[in-house]
Every structure is written in C-alpha cells, then in structure tokens.
Amino acid sequence: MQKIHIVSNRLPFSVKEEGENTTLEASVGGLATGMKSIYKDYGGTWIGWTGLDSDTLDADKQKKVDQLFKQEKCASVHLNSEEIQLFYEGFSNRTIWPLFHYFTQYADFNNEDWETYKAVNQKFADATIDTLEDGDSVWIHDYQLLLVPEMIKSKKPNVTIGFFLHIPFPSYEVFRILPWRKEIIQGMLGADLIGFHTYDYERHFFSCVRRLFGYEISFNQIHIDERIIIADSFPMGIDYEKFKKSAQDVGMKSIKEKSELHKELDKYFLASPNRKLILSIDRLDYTKGIPNRLKAFGRFLEKYPEFRKKVTLIMLAVPSRDQVDHYQQLKKEVDELVGQINGTYGSINYAPIWYFYRSLPFSNLIELYSSCDVALITPVRDGMNLVAKEYVASRLNNTGVLILSEMAGVAKEMGEALIINPVDEEEMADSINQALTMPLEEQKERIKYMKERIQRYDVFKWAKEFIRTLKKAESVQNDFLAKRITNQLSTKIVDKYANAKKRAIFLDYDGTLAPFVKNPQDAKPDEELHNIIKKLTANKANTVTIISGRDRYTLEKWFSGHHVNLICEHGVWLKKVDGEWEMLSAVNNSWMPNVHPVMESFVDRTPGSFIEEKNYSLVWHYRKSEPEQGELRANELKDELNTHLSNHNLEIMEGNKVIEVKSGGINKGIAALQFISNQPYDFIMAIGDDWTDEFMFRELPEEAITIKVGMKHTKAAYKVESVEAVRNLLKLM
Ligand SMILES: O=P(O)(O)OC[C@H]1O[C@H](O[C@H]2O[C@H](CO)[C@@H](O)[C@H](O)[C@H]2O)[C@H](O)[C@@H](O)[C@@H]1O
Ligand SMILES: O=c1ccn([C@@H]2O[C@H](COP(=O)(O)OP(=O)(O)O)[C@@H](O)[C@H]2O)c(=O)[nH]1
C-alpha cells in the first residue's frame, strides 16, 4: 500500500512525567488534529522531535520514550541541548521566524545556527528515509524543516514529497536579506507540491524563485530540468464539528458540573446584565501584536468612558519560546501595560483586564469562546490564526463580533469580520466601540457567513485537498516522464529514421536548437549546431527545414552555407535550398501603423522591453524586463490588442517572453503542411518549444514524430527537457 508519512518539528503527543510514570499526552493543536486522520488512514508514520532535551535522558529513558511513540506510529527524533539552542531557538526562531514575519530588526544571522539547522534538518531527513519505501509519499511541515524536502528527494527521487509552510512567506525584498536565501529555496524545491495558507504567500514564493534562479513558471508550476513542482494555497481549517459539539456541551452543563472559570464568568454577568467581555488569546509572541492591542484597549476606555466598569478584556497569553530574548522582553512589556491600564481605569470591584500567562485546557477555551461578546485578534503578522476560526465555530446562536487584523492569513477568508490595521490604535479603539454596539441582527448575519465557510472547508477537507493535489503533482510528473524520450525511445526513433527513404525534418530555432539569451541577436548558431545541421543535410534523403518566427535576414545570414530550407515569420516566407524567398501565404501589413504605437507605449512603461519589426509581424519582447512586471504587461497588452484591433484579421501569439502580432491565417502548421503536401515522405519529424510550434504538432499527420522541448502541456507525442537533449538526439541521426 502507498503510505503517506508526516514530518514536523513537534510530534502530535507530548511526554508527560508523573513520578516514575512516563506517558504521552495528545496535542490539541490544529496541525495535530488534521494530520492524525491522514497518517492513520494512509498507514504512515509521523516523524518529529520528542520535545525533550536528549542530554537529560539516560539510555533507558530514551528507549522508553521511543517505545511509547512507536506504539502511536511515531518515529522520534532526539535533539540535545546544543541543537535545541542553535536549531530551534536559534535559526528557526531567531532567524526564520522574525524574518518571515517582517521583523527584520529581530533577525539574527549566525553561521553556527545555520550549520546546526542544516545538520538537524539532515537528522529529520535521515529518520524519514529510514521509514520510507519507494512509491510512498511524505508531507513535511513548516519553517523548522525547510531543507528536508531536497534532502529526501536527492536520496529518494521516487518518493512524492509535499511541503506546507504554516507561517507567511515574505516578499522578495525581505526574503533577499537572508544570507542563505538560495539554499532555503533549493531545499523547498525538493518537494513536488509546496503549500501556503494564502495566495499572497504563494506569489511571494514564485517571485523569489524567479528572481533568484530564473526558473520558468507557468501558472502554478515551476519547471526545473526534468521536474515539475506545483505551488498552491490551502487555507488551513479547524475541526469545526468538535468546536460546535463542545460549545453545545458547555451550554448543557448544570451548575455543579461547571468549571471554576465558568462560574466566575457567570458571576461577572450576574453582577450587571449590561456587562460585556472581550477575548484575546494567543501565544506570547511579538508577531501577535499584544502591546498594540493593549494600548488600543486603553485608548478605547479613554475615548468611550461610558464603557468603563462595563467591559473587561480577558487576555490569555500562552508562554512560548521563553528562552529567546525578544520573547522575554515582550513579557515584561505586556506585564507593564496590563499594570498601567488596570491601574488607570480599575477600581476595587473592577479590573479592566483579566490577564492569564499560561495555557488553559480545551474545555476552558470553549467556555471563553462561548461567553465572550467580542474576540479581539490583532496580530501584526500571522500565517493563518486558528483562534479566529475557533471563536466563530463556538458561537452557537451566531451572536458575537470578531475584530480581525488584516495582517493575519485568516483575514482573507473572514471578510465579514471587522477588519483593522493592527498598528492603528485609534481604528482599533473605534472598532471595539462598533463591536460592542453592533445590533444583534448584524452580528448574526456576519457570523453566519463566516461559519458556513469554516464548516465547509474544515481541517479534514484541507488535508484531503492537499493530498489530492499531491497526487495530481505526481501524475503531472508521470505524464511528463511518460512522454519523455528515453534512451530506449530514442533508439526506436533512430531506427525508424534509418529505415526511411525520404525524410522531412522541421526544426524550430530559439529554445529548440539554441538556448534563449537576453538579446535575441546573440543567439546565433555555435559550432556544435553548425556541425549537426551539416551532417543532417549531407544525407540526400533528408529535407531539413528550420521553421522559425525569426525574420528572414537573420536566418539567411546564420544558415547561408547550409543546404537547409528556411521558413520564417511563422510561415510567411519560404526559402528552399538554393532558391529565392517566396511568400507562402498572402498577407498584408496595413494594420501595423495601428499596432506600433500601442506597443511603443508598453515599451515606455516596461523597462528592458523592446519591439522587433518583421515584414509581416510585430513582436514585443520582455525577456530583459523585471519578470513579474513583464508578465503583467504581457496580459495587459494582449487585452488591449484584443479590444482595439478586433476589426483587423490579426493573430496574437504568446511565445516565450514575447507577444507577437501577425496577420491571421498564417502559422507554422499551415506552412509545414503546405511544404510536405504531395511528397512521399515516410519519416516526418518536428521539434519545437513554444506555443507557436503547437500548430505544427496539431497539423502534421498522426505518424509524424512530434517533440516538445520543455514540460508544458502539449499536442506533441513526445517531450525532451532541453536544447542539449534535442542536439543529442539529432547527433544520433
Ligand atoms: O512549536 P512552538 O515553537 O511552540 O510554536 C507553536 C507553533 O506556532 C506556529 O504556528 C503557525 O501555524 C498555525 C497553523 O497553521 C497558524 O495558524 C499560525 O498562524 C502559525 O503561526 C508554527 O508555525 C508551528 O510550527 C509551531 O509548532
Ligand atoms: O491555552 C491555550 C490557548 C490556545 N490553544 C490553541 O493554540 C492554537 C493557536 O493557534 P494559532 O493558529 O491561533 O496560532 P499559533 O500559536 O499557531 O501561532 C489554537 O488552536 C488554540 O486553540 C491551546 O491549545 N491552549
């Protein structure tokens, strides 16, 4: 059976010590909930850190811990105190975490941390490889393990690998600061599918891949040599039914069954029916915007005095990464702010803020979610934020208001919340007032819509969607491999070639016979290519045609000494061996004066782009432009040409970093067909790399050997990965 294994920094259980007794306690976090269903259903193993310092464990204890985890189908990775310090607190939480959350001033760049990060990632990769069999899949999680995909792929190329990043992926301008930026991207690209919470993170990632490596990206696929990597967004959900059910259970409890916390909450409301509660829950992390939130609450009490003594903020701050200095400083700042606000606005029987610095059991969380009128969730950056979804899921009668930072990934899905800028204290204070005075009908309307979405796209659906796309990534890769010309297949093609009496060979130029270069005029044939063409054309049974979008002067100059036919401008012109240029199709260029100024305006606005003028077509090149701007402008240009020039019979063709406009009814397919018609060819071969070559692949007879260079979807029967592979095949002929 094909298994799916999970790899994450922490395992879904933590080790609990009670006297002599060592047991495992299940984690309730989102990742643990979602993944448990996956790794059990697919018979895999969960590989991760025990959460313990292995320097404090003797051999027996370590064995015992391993045994306990093994019973739960988990493989434990042990970290010693130095590794915890340099890998977990160091590179993970002092470098990647602050940088990826845009806290560039907090990010440390320490070579020793980086070396340990690499070594520990290798440890996780090795532990995973030990449990793997060929054909299995692996799903790796989060920023602590960015190098693991490549480490596994390099040793186990037949294993399908998924990677999901739970934190934001920052914009290139921030990511580029990282001294090991290339290594990190390379590590991630070992995966076949890379998932993010939001489309913004996904496009930041693409932008980094493009700028740092120049890899070709088409839609959401990255093409590297013989591999296709898919990146996509999958907003993580929660176990909706569990929260709904638990909220129902809380509502059914008799006074005797109620927890101490619940009784306190009841008492608070009993004292005065007009009282309101605002809830704030997060790990004590500087990304969560806790000081800003406290200041905004103070400002609210100042600006709206009518709410004093009527509103309390319950602030639950869960201790986190407290060995990292910035977390320690934050703790101090929060303690002081809570003291200040309580000191200013509190009285003998009123504390504006109830502050808890600890974690609470699940049942208490549900009591808080059910009882609080407003949830104030205002991180300055957050990958997703599950607390926001948990609050909404627990609101049984749909009342309650969610105030949400626009900087949390979850804001993309919760448009009905009161969306605020987490550093704008004035706006936050006004939003608290708006939330507390919002009519019930409006509250219900807003919560209802948010609930529908989180119910539909829960954590199980999220995990299933990721696995479904992982399978798709595997099949896209297999499709390519199935069409790829292997040694065996190339021997077959060469045999067919050898047995044929009359052969027609059509070869596209750029991206097929010669690699792309920044300046198109620099792509002239090198010695190797001259030799290949010389050898092919020396065989009298061969009719070799270079079929290109290039202008006739360039091709004539480059191939003047060869016995080769030239078809130029996508099929407008033909020059047979030793013949003169003739026109294959009747075309006109009366449209050119209209199109030229449109293209010029794009050249003006897109640095690095330029226009190439051919006899019967105009081409806008953007290979030298900034990649994303080029793509954006290319779409704009297509749109503009389609809108304004529909009365001319024009064809707008998108090639590799070019938009070409030419008269309709001309293409490489029509030209190639015209060329072979009525000729007894018993071997026809066409090789090309882009969209314009698809016409050839489509028009040529079924028995023709059509070959696409690159990974993209194609009508061609076969694929090769590079110009080098094309040349190698031709050398065999
Ligand atoms: O393991 P710790 O160092 O104690 O940190 C706890 C986890 O924090 C991070 O959570 C992120 O994942 C959430 C679920 O996808 C998301 O909602 C949130 O916005 C993220 O910050 C971290 O990514 C995990 O690896 C940590 O285990
Ligand atoms: O005392 C607590 C407080 C919070 N949580 C859980 O911690 C998770 C926090 O996830 P979130 O995505 O909001 O932020 P993260 O801490 O992962 O950055 C949520 O599922 C909460 O229910 C918890 O288990 N105990």
Coordinates of C-alpha atoms and ligand atoms in Angstrom, one line a residue, residues 28-30 97 101 167 238 243 281-283 285 287-288 316-318 320-321 358-362 365 369 377 382-388 390, ligand 2:
V28 CA -5.0 19.5 20.6
G29 CA -3.4 21.9 18.1
G30 CA -4.8 22.3 14.5
W97 CA 10.5 33.3 12.3
H101 CA 7.0 37.8 9.9
I167 CA 3.8 30.9 8.5
I238 CA -10.2 23.6 12.2
F243 CA -15.8 23.0 18.5
I281 CA -6.0 34.5 23.0
D282 CA -2.5 33.9 21.6
R283 CA 1.0 32.6 22.3
D285 CA 4.7 36.2 20.6
T287 CA 4.1 38.8 16.0
K288 CA 0.7 38.7 17.7
L316 CA -4.8 34.7 27.7
A317 CA -1.1 34.8 26.8
V318 CA 0.3 31.3 26.4
S320 CA 6.1 30.4 24.2
R321 CA 9.8 30.2 23.3
R358 CA -0.4 30.2 31.0
S359 CA -2.2 27.8 28.7
L360 CA -5.7 26.6 29.5
P361 CA -7.3 23.2 29.0
F362 CA -9.5 22.8 25.9
L365 CA -11.1 27.7 25.9
Y369 CA -15.2 31.4 23.2
I377 CA -7.5 39.1 17.3
D382 CA 0.2 35.8 11.4
G383 CA 0.4 32.9 8.9
M384 CA -3.2 31.9 9.5
N385 CA -4.6 32.3 13.1
L386 CA -6.8 29.4 14.1
V387 CA -8.2 31.1 17.2
A388 CA -10.3 33.4 15.0
E390 CA -12.4 28.6 16.7
Ligands
LIG2 O1 -4.3 27.8 26.3 C1 -4.4 27.6 25.1 C2 -4.5 28.6 24.1 C3 -4.6 28.3 22.8 N1 -4.5 27.0 22.4 C4 -4.6 26.6 20.9 O2 -3.5 27.1 20.3 C5 -3.8 27.2 18.9 C6 -3.1 28.5 18.4 O3 -3.1 28.5 17.0 P1 -3.0 29.8 16.1 O4 -3.1 29.4 14.7 O5 -4.0 30.8 16.5 O6 -1.5 30.5 16.5 P2 -0.1 29.8 16.6 O7 0.1 29.7 18.1 O8 0.0 28.5 16.0 O9 0.9 30.9 16.0 C7 -5.3 27.2 18.8 O10 -5.7 26.0 18.1 C8 -5.8 27.3 20.2 O11 -7.0 26.6 20.4 C9 -4.4 26.0 23.3 O12 -4.4 24.8 22.9 N2 -4.3 26.3 24.6

